């Protein structure tokens, strides 16, 4: 009875300015770094360790005691020890009864154990109030003060009061607590630091696959074919010409792939007559990484711009212009200006410039600092309407570039069409389907479905 009342006293809100003592189990890297930061923020810190000898590494204002002695001095105990050693806590269960145990541990692999470390801790010490926190902050960032990238601290736990106490400590350390709900969220919070750019995996793998495909495609058409048939060595095309072919192709295909899942989702919703049925998993995942796909597309478009800027200083280009000029001079000939060609070339450049400008605008508005400052309607206007306009301009840029050779047999080598013709397949499909979807006979039911209307309601009143 006495023990419980002392624990309740310890959990009562602190009305004086004096900070409550915090106990840290484990004097390893994280324990010491956190202890240091807590002392700086005015918290008395006591360490619970297997060895009570202090060392020069341990903050000098902190006490080092045995686990049992240290636990008795504080209402909050931060467990800065790896999960595999948690069983040493079982004999301490009585002392830890009613205390707030903060689990900060991480694993080596995603979903390494069937239950989260925090839930495991709660099973080992059933009388304690377990809160998960701090696992996304690194010891190095705590110690060096470079917390900018990890200022947010995810916190979860079943006991509201215990969670509040931990969030107060997080705030006192100059960090921002983010309440993630009950202890059930712990597994997700533990997986978070183990993820390696999860949303970038698909766009990057897809880009690598497309680069490989188009590289070999262009190599066959632009280097191997002239070598076999004309005995010409164009291998130097690899450095700039082929790269400058692959970049715009990837930019256009990836931009179209940003809008393709939206079009597919619309078709699925129209077919099902409801928005209340989940999309297939692959479509859900695809939709979640649209921003990343768009940013990779923008990176390729920027490279295309850079490669294009160096074209006039390329030795091959200068040689070709000089040879043509000399040949005209030797034959005493001049070529009249072909205004159709001039129109095509200027329109192609203008479409490219405008498309790239809107592309950059889309990229800028996807930055969190910008998107946080526009409302939902403004964001949708930019990402959807301007996004489609960008796709239209970039597709038109490609079509005007090569349109006149589309049906010319000389542009096919070994029956292979020019690579940019392949790049037009997905963008044109997306634009045509989108065009069909804006017809009122499809747009109206789709808008109603997106507002919650169902063709065959599942739950009728
Ligand atoms: P560490 O340097 O290896 O320290 C772990 C501490 O645990 C040891 O110093 C030791 O303290 C104690 N310990 C070791 N074996 C024990 C046993 N059998 N029984 C009881 N105590 C034992 O590890 P760390 O980097 O500080 O990490 C500690 C925890 O914080 C881990 O769960 C880790 O996932 C988590 N974490 C670490 C970081 C980071 O940047 N390092 C970031 C986020 C989360 P005593 O010698 O004092 O007993």
Coordinates of C-alpha atoms and ligand atoms in Angstrom, one line a residue, residues 26-30 49-50 80-82 85 88 104-106 135 137-139, ligand 1:
X26 CA 22.4 1.7 -18.8
X27 CA 25.5 3.9 -19.1
X28 CA 26.1 3.2 -22.8
X29 CA 26.3 5.7 -25.6
X30 CA 22.6 6.7 -25.6
X49 CA 24.1 0.3 -13.9
X50 CA 25.7 -3.1 -13.5
X80 CA 18.9 2.7 -22.5
X81 CA 19.7 -1.0 -22.9
X82 CA 19.2 -3.4 -25.9
X85 CA 19.1 -7.8 -22.1
X88 CA 17.4 -8.5 -16.0
X104 CA 14.0 3.8 -26.5
X105 CA 15.3 0.7 -28.1
X106 CA 15.6 -0.1 -31.8
X135 CA 14.2 5.8 -30.5
X137 CA 16.9 10.4 -32.0
X138 CA 20.5 9.4 -32.3
X139 CA 23.0 9.5 -29.4
Ligands
LIG1 P1 25.4 0.6 -25.7 O1 26.4 1.7 -25.9 O2 25.8 -0.8 -26.1 O3 24.9 0.6 -24.2 C1 24.1 -0.4 -23.7 C2 24.2 -0.4 -22.2 O4 23.3 -1.4 -21.7 C3 25.5 -0.8 -21.7 O5 26.4 0.3 -21.6 C4 25.2 -1.4 -20.4 O6 25.2 -0.4 -19.3 C5 23.8 -2.0 -20.5 N1 23.9 -3.4 -20.6 C6 24.6 -4.2 -21.5 N2 24.4 -5.5 -21.3 C7 23.5 -5.6 -20.3 C8 22.9 -6.7 -19.6 N3 23.2 -7.9 -19.9 N4 22.1 -6.4 -18.5 C9 21.9 -5.1 -18.2 N5 22.4 -4.0 -18.8 C10 23.2 -4.3 -19.8 O7 24.1 0.9 -26.5 P2 23.4 2.3 -26.9 O8 23.9 2.7 -28.2 O9 23.6 3.2 -25.7 O10 21.9 1.9 -27.1 C11 21.1 1.6 -25.9 C12 19.6 1.5 -26.4 O11 19.3 2.7 -27.0 C13 19.5 0.4 -27.5 O12 18.3 -0.3 -27.3 C14 19.4 1.2 -28.8 O13 18.6 0.5 -29.7 C15 18.8 2.5 -28.3 N6 19.1 3.6 -29.2 C16 20.4 4.0 -29.4 C17 20.6 5.0 -30.2 C18 22.1 5.5 -30.5 O14 22.3 6.4 -31.3 N7 23.1 4.8 -29.9 C19 19.6 5.8 -30.8 C20 18.3 5.4 -30.6 C21 18.0 4.3 -29.7 P3 25.9 -0.6 -17.9 O15 27.3 -1.1 -18.2 O16 25.8 0.7 -17.3 O17 25.1 -1.7 -17.2

